[in-house]
Amino acid sequence: MGIEIEDKFDVPQDYVIPDLSGLADVAGPKSYQLVALYYDTPDLRLAARGVTLRRRRGGDDPGWHLKLPKAKGVRQEITHPLTRSTKIVPPELAELVRAYTRGADLQVVAELDTRRTVTVLQDGETKLVEIADDRVKGTVYAREPAENEPANGKSAIAEPAEEGPAKNEDAGVKVVRWREVEAELLDDTKLALLAKVGKRLRKAGATPSEATSKLAKLLEPTPPARAHTVPGSAGETVVDYLASQVAALLSQDPRVRRAEDDAVHQMRVACRRLRSALKAFKTVVVDTGQLQEELQWLGNVLGEARDLEVTRARFAKLLARVAPELIIGPIHTRLGSDLLKREEESYVRIKEALSGDRYYALLNALDELVAEPNLGKAAAKPAQERLSAIAAAGWNRVTRAYDFAQAIEDLERREIAMHDVRKAAKRARYTAEALQPTLGRDMAKLAKLAEDIQEVLGTHQDGVVAQETLAKEAESARQAGEDTFTYGLLVGIERNIADRAHADFPRVWAETVKAVGKLL
């Protein structure tokens, strides 16, 4: 797995790579012949999302390559050794694109035959930037049901013209030839060098490519549908935000399946942001109750692993602060490897859920939400007018929850009610963050203030939950005949953390209310 950072340029057939001396040591040029088969669903679901899955021969990295978009010009690349079959995608890679295929078969949709000439800029033995001059022949195959796929992914093709597209309508094939240049960063500390290379290439006549990949240039896939909204309207702002969070959720799916660091957290956050937005903007996008329930279900599926991950990291940090002579018994095992085992078991359940029809139906519903949302009357109103009121209403919900909690005399019940204050603050924060691009800096300030409330209440709540977890683990240790001294020590530390947050809350609340009053 690696991160690919590159700039792509369109060039004419007679383009000449400029002199790159003076930027770094120059090695090359060296030429390769690359032949790659590309896989997708019949309706090009991967290509529509900027995802590429290929089997490539030739060059210094033959094998299977899955590329997932992260940002403009940046993709995550996951590799797998070359297999003999051209018809069967390695299960490990097919698993990682389930959020896009959703049960549809993968088949060969295109072939790229590339004559690549490579020049490398380096510092001694350290490679810095690779410039690839590619002369490409792209073939688009007829897309049929998987069982009718031609042997070896091949179809009879028309002999193409020297340049431009040629078609064989009977075979359903299109062949295109073109030339392009890629400048890829090999040392992520040399972004400035990549920019200098791009400048020289452009000065010689290259133009930045609009296509995100060779496959996109060849297939010209239709991007996911987006609803048409009135420019400057509340509907435009809300639908744009919902689309960004749907994209965020999808982008985390492969990372969650690989159990990558922080992936479950980010996917869960995307669920929460979507659900929060549908609640806050219920007059803009209406009738989303069922979708909110399904997002809650997915958040709960992800929550078990995330909570165990956070708990395990929290206890590891606490134990690192304790003097070695005060750590008695196998507490590292109980609070470390035992929790890790439970976390790994929860990932199995996550993968089962992410491969089921209920999850696919949720993803389809999210696509429909972005493409054809049920817009209410408020959607047509000017964003400034309607959404400012929604932001204010979000903060008012926080203050009402606080007033309700403070009116409760029973301390235990009051603490439970304060958890609702935290949830309201998180929703107010998410709402303000969603509105920042439209309403400006005041929303960024409101989001930060709401986050301050969320954080101090969260610190207290996390400390209380940690004490409960430690008490349960201590009881298990006691029943096993183990010394529980260190558990008591950790409980004391957690109680101190929670108590300090509890004592600090009145000050944070007073300062926040005053600051918000100046904004709204």
Coordinates of C-alpha atoms in Angstrom, one line a residue, residues 15-516:
Y15 CA 5.9 16.9 -27.8
V16 CA 9.5 16.9 -26.7
I17 CA 10.3 16.4 -23.0
P18 CA 12.2 19.5 -21.9
D19 CA 15.7 19.6 -20.4
L20 CA 15.4 18.8 -16.7
S21 CA 19.0 19.3 -15.8
G22 CA 19.6 21.7 -12.9
L23 CA 16.6 20.5 -10.9
A24 CA 18.4 17.3 -9.7
D25 CA 20.5 14.5 -11.0
V26 CA 18.9 13.0 -14.1
A27 CA 18.7 9.3 -14.8
G28 CA 17.3 7.8 -17.9
P29 CA 15.4 7.7 -20.1
K30 CA 14.4 4.0 -19.9
S31 CA 11.5 2.4 -21.8
Y32 CA 8.9 -0.2 -20.8
Q33 CA 6.0 -1.9 -22.5
L34 CA 3.0 -2.0 -20.1
V35 CA -0.2 -4.0 -20.8
A36 CA -3.1 -3.5 -18.3
L37 CA -6.6 -4.9 -18.1
Y38 CA -9.1 -2.8 -16.2
Y39 CA -12.0 -4.2 -14.2
D40 CA -15.3 -2.7 -13.4
T41 CA -19.0 -3.4 -13.2
P42 CA -21.0 -3.3 -16.5
D43 CA -22.3 0.2 -15.5
L44 CA -18.8 1.4 -14.5
R45 CA -19.5 2.0 -10.9
L46 CA -15.8 2.2 -10.0
A47 CA -14.8 4.6 -12.8
A48 CA -17.7 6.9 -11.9
R49 CA -16.1 7.3 -8.4
G50 CA -12.6 7.7 -9.7
V51 CA -11.6 4.1 -8.6
T52 CA -9.4 2.0 -10.8
L53 CA -8.7 -1.7 -10.5
R54 CA -6.2 -3.3 -13.0
R55 CA -4.0 -6.3 -13.8
R56 CA -0.8 -5.1 -15.4
R57 CA 2.1 -6.8 -17.0
G58 CA 5.5 -5.2 -17.8
G59 CA 7.5 -2.5 -16.0
D60 CA 9.1 -2.8 -12.6
D61 CA 5.8 -3.3 -10.7
P62 CA 3.7 -6.0 -12.5
G63 CA 0.7 -7.2 -10.6
W64 CA -2.8 -6.1 -9.5
H65 CA -3.2 -2.4 -8.5
L66 CA -6.2 -0.9 -6.8
K67 CA -6.2 2.9 -6.7
L68 CA -8.6 4.8 -4.5
P69 CA -8.9 8.6 -4.7
K70 CA -8.0 10.7 -1.7
A71 CA -7.7 14.2 -3.1
K72 CA -7.0 15.9 -6.4
G73 CA -3.8 14.3 -7.7
V74 CA -3.5 12.0 -4.7
R75 CA -4.5 8.3 -4.7
Q76 CA -4.0 5.4 -2.3
E77 CA -2.6 2.4 -4.1
I78 CA -3.0 -1.1 -2.9
T79 CA -1.1 -3.9 -4.7
H80 CA -1.4 -7.6 -5.0
P81 CA 1.0 -10.1 -6.8
L82 CA 0.2 -11.0 -10.4
T83 CA -2.1 -14.0 -10.7
R84 CA -2.5 -16.3 -13.7
S85 CA -6.2 -15.7 -14.2
T86 CA -7.4 -12.6 -16.1
K87 CA -11.0 -13.3 -15.4
I88 CA -11.0 -13.6 -11.6
V89 CA -10.1 -10.6 -9.5
P90 CA -8.2 -11.5 -6.3
P91 CA -10.8 -11.8 -3.5
E92 CA -8.7 -9.4 -1.3
L93 CA -9.2 -6.6 -3.8
A94 CA -12.7 -7.4 -4.7
E95 CA -13.6 -7.1 -1.0
L96 CA -12.2 -3.6 -0.9
V97 CA -14.5 -2.3 -3.6
R98 CA -17.8 -3.7 -2.3
A99 CA -19.1 -0.3 -1.4
Y100 CA -19.0 0.5 -5.1
T101 CA -19.9 -2.8 -6.7
R102 CA -22.7 -3.6 -4.1
G103 CA -22.9 -7.2 -5.3
A104 CA -22.5 -6.6 -9.1
D105 CA -19.9 -8.7 -10.9
L106 CA -16.5 -7.3 -11.9
Q107 CA -15.4 -7.9 -15.5
V108 CA -12.8 -6.6 -18.0
V109 CA -14.0 -3.3 -19.4
A110 CA -10.9 -1.9 -21.0
E111 CA -7.2 -2.6 -21.9
L112 CA -4.4 -0.1 -22.0
D113 CA -1.2 -0.9 -24.0
T114 CA 1.4 1.7 -23.1
R115 CA 4.9 2.4 -24.3
R116 CA 6.4 4.2 -21.3
T117 CA 9.6 6.2 -21.3
V118 CA 10.8 7.1 -17.8
T119 CA 13.2 9.8 -16.6
V120 CA 14.0 10.0 -12.9
L121 CA 15.2 12.9 -10.9
Q122 CA 17.3 11.8 -8.0
D123 CA 19.7 12.9 -5.3
G124 CA 22.5 10.3 -5.3
E125 CA 20.7 7.0 -4.9
T126 CA 17.4 8.6 -3.6
K127 CA 14.7 8.9 -6.3
L128 CA 12.8 12.1 -6.0
V129 CA 10.4 12.5 -9.0
E130 CA 9.6 10.2 -11.9
I131 CA 8.6 11.6 -15.3
A132 CA 6.7 9.1 -17.5
D133 CA 6.2 9.9 -21.2
D134 CA 3.4 7.5 -22.2
R135 CA 2.2 6.6 -25.7
V136 CA -1.1 4.9 -25.1
K137 CA -3.5 2.6 -27.0
G138 CA -6.7 2.2 -25.2
T139 CA -9.4 -0.4 -26.0
V140 CA -12.9 -0.3 -24.6
Y141 CA -14.6 -3.7 -24.6
A142 CA -18.2 -4.4 -24.9
R143 CA -19.7 -4.7 -21.4
E144 CA -21.8 -7.8 -21.0
P145 CA -22.9 -10.0 -18.1
A146 CA -19.9 -11.7 -16.4
E147 CA -20.8 -15.2 -17.7
N148 CA -20.5 -14.0 -21.3
E149 CA -17.2 -12.3 -20.8
P150 CA -14.8 -13.2 -23.7
A151 CA -11.9 -15.5 -22.9
N152 CA -8.9 -13.8 -21.4
G153 CA -10.8 -10.6 -21.4
K154 CA -10.3 -10.2 -25.2
S155 CA -12.6 -9.3 -28.0
A156 CA -12.2 -8.9 -31.7
I157 CA -11.2 -5.3 -32.3
A158 CA -11.0 -3.1 -35.3
E159 CA -7.6 -2.0 -36.5
P160 CA -7.4 1.7 -35.2
A161 CA -6.4 4.7 -37.1
E162 CA -2.9 6.1 -36.2
E163 CA -4.6 8.7 -33.9
G164 CA -8.0 9.3 -32.4
P165 CA -10.9 6.9 -31.9
A166 CA -11.8 4.0 -34.1
K167 CA -15.0 1.9 -33.6
N168 CA -16.2 -1.5 -34.5
E169 CA -19.9 -1.2 -33.8
D170 CA -20.6 -4.9 -34.2
A171 CA -18.0 -5.9 -31.6
G172 CA -19.0 -2.9 -29.4
V173 CA -15.4 -1.8 -29.2
K174 CA -13.7 1.6 -29.2
V175 CA -10.0 2.1 -29.7
V176 CA -8.2 5.3 -28.9
R177 CA -4.6 6.4 -29.1
W178 CA -3.1 9.4 -27.3
R179 CA 0.1 10.6 -25.6
E180 CA 0.4 12.0 -22.0
V181 CA 3.1 12.8 -19.5
E182 CA 2.9 12.1 -15.7
A183 CA 5.2 13.5 -13.1
E184 CA 5.0 11.4 -9.9
L185 CA 6.4 12.3 -6.5
L186 CA 8.7 9.6 -5.1
D187 CA 9.9 11.5 -2.1
D188 CA 7.0 13.2 -0.3
T189 CA 9.4 15.9 1.1
K190 CA 10.0 17.2 -2.4
L191 CA 6.6 18.8 -3.3
A192 CA 8.4 21.9 -4.4
L193 CA 10.5 19.9 -6.9
L194 CA 7.3 18.4 -8.3
A195 CA 6.0 21.9 -8.9
K196 CA 9.2 22.9 -10.7
V197 CA 9.0 19.9 -12.9
G198 CA 5.4 20.7 -13.8
K199 CA 6.4 24.3 -14.6
R200 CA 9.0 23.1 -17.1
L201 CA 6.6 20.6 -18.7
R202 CA 4.0 23.3 -19.1
K203 CA 6.5 25.8 -20.6
A204 CA 7.4 23.2 -23.2
G205 CA 3.7 22.9 -24.2
A206 CA 2.1 20.4 -21.9
T207 CA -1.4 21.2 -20.5
P208 CA -2.7 19.9 -17.1
S209 CA -5.1 17.0 -17.8
E210 CA -8.7 17.2 -16.8
A211 CA -8.8 13.4 -16.5
T212 CA -8.0 11.8 -13.2
S213 CA -6.5 8.7 -14.8
K214 CA -5.9 7.1 -18.2
L215 CA -9.0 4.9 -17.7
A216 CA -11.1 8.0 -17.1
K217 CA -9.8 9.6 -20.3
L218 CA -10.7 6.4 -22.2
L219 CA -14.1 5.6 -20.7
E220 CA -15.4 9.1 -19.9
P221 CA -17.6 7.7 -17.2
T222 CA -20.7 9.6 -16.0
P223 CA -20.1 10.9 -12.5
P224 CA -22.6 10.1 -9.8
A225 CA -25.9 12.0 -10.2
R226 CA -26.3 15.3 -8.3
A227 CA -29.5 17.1 -7.7
H228 CA -30.0 20.5 -9.5
T229 CA -30.6 23.1 -6.9
V230 CA -31.0 26.9 -7.1
P231 CA -27.7 28.7 -6.9
G232 CA -27.2 30.5 -3.6
S233 CA -30.2 28.6 -2.0
A234 CA -30.4 26.7 1.2
G235 CA -31.0 23.6 -0.8
E236 CA -27.7 24.0 -2.7
T237 CA -25.7 24.4 0.6
V238 CA -27.4 21.4 2.2
V239 CA -27.2 19.0 -0.7
D240 CA -23.5 19.9 -1.3
Y241 CA -22.7 19.1 2.3
L242 CA -24.7 15.8 2.2
A243 CA -22.8 14.9 -1.0
S244 CA -19.4 15.6 0.7
Q245 CA -20.3 13.4 3.7
V246 CA -21.6 10.5 1.5
A247 CA -18.3 10.7 -0.4
A248 CA -16.4 10.7 3.0
L249 CA -18.3 7.6 4.1
L250 CA -17.6 5.7 0.9
S251 CA -13.9 6.6 1.0
Q252 CA -13.5 5.1 4.4
D253 CA -15.1 1.8 3.5
P254 CA -12.0 0.1 2.1
R255 CA -9.9 1.5 5.0
V256 CA -12.3 0.0 7.5
R257 CA -12.2 -3.4 5.7
R258 CA -8.4 -3.3 6.1
A259 CA -8.7 -2.2 9.7
E260 CA -6.5 0.9 9.0
D261 CA -5.8 3.3 11.8
D262 CA -8.6 5.7 12.6
A263 CA -10.8 4.4 9.7
V264 CA -13.7 3.2 11.8
H265 CA -13.7 6.5 13.6
Q266 CA -13.8 8.5 10.4
M267 CA -16.5 6.4 8.9
R268 CA -18.6 6.6 12.1
V269 CA -18.1 10.4 12.1
A270 CA -19.4 10.6 8.5
C271 CA -22.5 8.6 9.7
R272 CA -23.0 11.0 12.6
R273 CA -22.6 14.1 10.4
L274 CA -25.1 12.8 7.9
R275 CA -27.6 12.0 10.5
S276 CA -27.1 15.3 12.3
A277 CA -27.5 17.2 9.1
L278 CA -30.7 15.4 8.2
K279 CA -32.1 16.3 11.6
A280 CA -30.9 19.9 11.6
F281 CA -32.0 20.6 8.0
K282 CA -35.3 18.7 8.1
T283 CA -37.2 21.6 6.6
V284 CA -34.7 21.7 3.7
V285 CA -34.6 18.0 2.9
V286 CA -37.7 16.3 4.2
D287 CA -38.9 12.8 5.0
T288 CA -35.6 11.2 5.9
G289 CA -36.6 9.4 9.1
Q290 CA -36.0 5.9 7.8
L291 CA -32.6 7.0 6.4
Q292 CA -31.6 8.4 9.8
E293 CA -32.5 5.1 11.4
E294 CA -30.3 3.2 9.0
L295 CA -27.4 5.6 9.6
Q296 CA -27.8 5.1 13.3
W297 CA -27.7 1.3 12.7
L298 CA -24.4 1.7 10.8
G299 CA -22.9 4.0 13.4
N300 CA -23.8 1.4 16.1
V301 CA -22.1 -1.4 14.0
L302 CA -19.0 0.7 13.9
G303 CA -19.2 1.9 17.4
E304 CA -18.2 -1.3 19.2
A305 CA -14.8 -1.5 17.5
R306 CA -14.2 2.2 17.9
D307 CA -15.1 2.2 21.6
L308 CA -12.7 -0.7 22.2
E309 CA -10.0 1.0 20.2
V310 CA -10.3 4.2 22.2
T311 CA -10.5 2.3 25.6
R312 CA -7.4 0.2 24.8
A313 CA -5.4 3.3 23.7
R314 CA -6.5 5.2 26.8
F315 CA -5.5 2.5 29.2
A316 CA -2.1 2.0 27.5
K317 CA -1.4 5.7 27.9
L318 CA -2.4 5.5 31.6
L319 CA -0.2 2.5 32.3
A320 CA 2.7 4.2 30.6
R321 CA 2.5 6.9 33.2
V322 CA 2.6 4.5 36.1
A323 CA 5.9 3.6 37.7
P324 CA 6.8 -0.1 36.8
E325 CA 7.0 -1.1 40.4
L326 CA 3.3 -0.1 40.8
I327 CA 2.1 -2.4 38.0
I328 CA 1.2 -5.7 39.6
G329 CA -0.3 -8.7 37.9
P330 CA -1.2 -9.3 34.3
I331 CA -3.0 -6.0 33.9
H332 CA -1.3 -5.3 30.5
T333 CA -2.8 -8.5 29.2
R334 CA -6.3 -7.7 30.5
L335 CA -6.3 -4.1 29.4
G336 CA -4.2 -4.6 26.2
S337 CA -4.3 -7.9 24.4
D338 CA -7.6 -9.0 25.8
L339 CA -9.3 -5.8 24.6
L340 CA -7.5 -6.1 21.3
K341 CA -8.9 -9.6 20.8
R342 CA -12.4 -8.3 21.4
E343 CA -11.7 -5.4 19.0
E344 CA -10.6 -7.8 16.3
E345 CA -13.7 -9.9 16.8
S346 CA -15.8 -6.8 16.4
Y347 CA -14.1 -6.1 13.0
V348 CA -15.4 -9.5 11.9
R349 CA -18.9 -8.4 12.6
I350 CA -18.3 -5.1 10.9
K351 CA -17.1 -6.8 7.7
E352 CA -20.2 -9.0 7.8
A353 CA -22.4 -6.0 8.0
L354 CA -20.5 -4.1 5.3
S355 CA -21.1 -7.1 2.9
G356 CA -24.8 -7.4 3.5
D357 CA -27.9 -6.3 1.6
R358 CA -28.9 -3.9 4.4
Y359 CA -25.6 -1.9 4.0
Y360 CA -25.9 -1.9 0.2
A361 CA -29.5 -0.6 0.5
L362 CA -28.3 2.2 2.8
L363 CA -25.6 3.2 0.2
N364 CA -28.2 3.2 -2.5
A365 CA -30.4 5.4 -0.4
L366 CA -27.6 7.8 0.2
D367 CA -26.9 8.0 -3.6
E368 CA -30.6 8.7 -4.1
L369 CA -30.5 11.4 -1.3
V370 CA -27.8 13.3 -3.3
A371 CA -29.3 12.7 -6.7
E372 CA -33.0 13.2 -6.0
P373 CA -33.5 14.6 -2.5
N374 CA -37.0 15.3 -1.3
L375 CA -36.7 19.1 -1.0
G376 CA -39.0 21.1 1.2
K377 CA -40.1 24.7 0.7
A378 CA -37.2 26.0 2.7
A379 CA -34.8 24.6 0.1
A380 CA -35.6 27.4 -2.4
K381 CA -35.0 30.2 0.2
P382 CA -31.7 32.2 0.2
A383 CA -29.1 30.3 2.2
Q384 CA -28.1 33.3 4.3
E385 CA -31.7 33.9 5.4
R386 CA -32.8 30.3 6.1
L387 CA -29.6 28.7 7.4
S388 CA -28.6 31.4 9.8
A389 CA -31.9 30.7 11.6
I390 CA -31.1 26.9 11.7
A391 CA -27.7 27.6 13.2
A392 CA -29.2 29.7 15.9
A393 CA -31.8 27.0 16.6
G394 CA -29.1 24.4 16.9
W395 CA -27.4 26.4 19.7
N396 CA -30.8 27.1 21.4
R397 CA -31.2 23.4 21.6
V398 CA -28.0 23.2 23.6
T399 CA -29.1 25.8 26.1
R400 CA -32.5 24.2 26.5
A401 CA -30.9 20.9 27.3
Y402 CA -28.6 22.6 29.8
D403 CA -31.5 24.3 31.5
F404 CA -33.4 21.1 31.7
A405 CA -30.5 19.2 33.2
Q406 CA -29.7 21.9 35.8
A407 CA -33.3 21.9 37.0
I408 CA -33.0 18.2 38.0
E409 CA -32.3 17.9 41.8
D410 CA -31.2 14.2 41.7
L411 CA -27.4 14.3 40.9
E412 CA -27.4 10.9 39.2
R413 CA -30.3 11.8 36.9
R414 CA -28.7 15.3 36.3
E415 CA -25.5 13.6 35.1
I416 CA -27.5 11.5 32.7
A417 CA -29.3 14.6 31.4
M418 CA -25.9 16.4 30.9
H419 CA -25.1 13.7 28.3
D420 CA -27.9 15.1 26.3
V421 CA -26.2 18.5 26.5
R422 CA -23.1 17.0 25.0
K423 CA -25.0 15.4 22.2
A424 CA -26.8 18.7 21.5
A425 CA -23.4 20.5 21.4
K426 CA -22.1 18.0 19.0
R427 CA -25.1 18.5 16.7
A428 CA -24.7 22.3 16.9
R429 CA -21.0 21.9 16.0
Y430 CA -21.7 19.7 13.0
T431 CA -24.4 22.1 11.8
A432 CA -22.1 25.1 12.1
E433 CA -19.3 23.3 10.3
A434 CA -21.7 22.4 7.5
L435 CA -22.7 26.1 7.1
Q436 CA -19.2 27.6 7.3
P437 CA -18.6 27.5 3.5
T438 CA -21.8 29.5 3.0
L439 CA -22.1 31.7 6.1
G440 CA -18.5 32.3 6.8
R441 CA -16.2 32.8 9.8
D442 CA -18.9 33.2 12.4
M443 CA -19.9 29.6 11.8
A444 CA -16.3 28.4 12.3
K445 CA -16.3 30.3 15.6
L446 CA -19.7 28.8 16.6
A447 CA -18.4 25.3 15.7
K448 CA -15.3 25.8 17.9
L449 CA -17.4 27.0 20.8
A450 CA -19.8 24.1 20.6
E451 CA -16.8 21.8 20.4
D452 CA -15.4 23.3 23.6
I453 CA -18.6 22.3 25.4
Q454 CA -18.6 18.9 23.8
E455 CA -15.0 18.3 24.8
V456 CA -15.2 19.2 28.5
L457 CA -18.4 17.1 28.9
G458 CA -16.8 14.3 26.9
T459 CA -13.7 14.3 29.1
H460 CA -15.9 13.9 32.2
Q461 CA -18.1 11.2 30.6
D462 CA -15.1 9.2 29.3
G463 CA -13.5 9.3 32.7
V464 CA -16.7 8.0 34.3
V465 CA -17.0 5.2 31.7
A466 CA -13.4 4.3 32.1
Q467 CA -13.9 3.9 35.9
E468 CA -16.8 1.5 35.2
T469 CA -14.7 -0.5 32.8
L470 CA -11.8 -0.7 35.2
A471 CA -14.1 -1.9 38.0
K472 CA -15.4 -4.7 35.8
E473 CA -11.9 -5.8 34.8
A474 CA -10.8 -5.6 38.4
E475 CA -13.6 -7.9 39.5
S476 CA -12.6 -10.4 36.8
A477 CA -9.0 -10.2 38.0
R478 CA -10.1 -10.7 41.6
Q479 CA -12.1 -13.8 40.7
A480 CA -9.0 -15.2 38.9
G481 CA -7.0 -14.7 42.1
E482 CA -5.0 -11.7 40.7
D483 CA -3.8 -8.7 42.6
T484 CA -6.0 -5.7 41.8
F485 CA -3.9 -2.9 43.3
T486 CA -3.0 -1.3 40.0
Y487 CA -6.7 -1.3 38.9
G488 CA -7.5 0.8 42.0
L489 CA -4.6 3.1 41.1
L490 CA -6.0 3.6 37.6
V491 CA -9.5 4.2 38.9
G492 CA -8.1 7.0 41.1
I493 CA -6.4 8.6 38.1
E494 CA -9.6 8.4 36.0
R495 CA -11.7 9.8 38.8
N496 CA -9.3 12.8 39.1
I497 CA -9.6 13.4 35.3
A498 CA -13.4 13.3 35.5
D499 CA -13.6 15.5 38.6
R500 CA -11.4 18.2 37.1
A501 CA -13.5 18.3 33.9
H502 CA -16.6 18.5 36.0
A503 CA -15.2 21.3 38.1
D504 CA -14.1 23.2 34.9
F505 CA -17.4 23.0 33.2
P506 CA -19.2 26.0 34.8
R507 CA -16.3 28.3 33.7
V508 CA -16.3 26.9 30.1
W509 CA -20.1 27.1 29.9
A510 CA -20.2 30.7 31.1
E511 CA -17.5 31.8 28.7
T512 CA -19.1 30.0 25.8
V513 CA -22.6 31.4 26.4
K514 CA -21.1 34.9 26.4
A515 CA -19.1 34.3 23.2
V516 CA -22.1 32.7 21.4

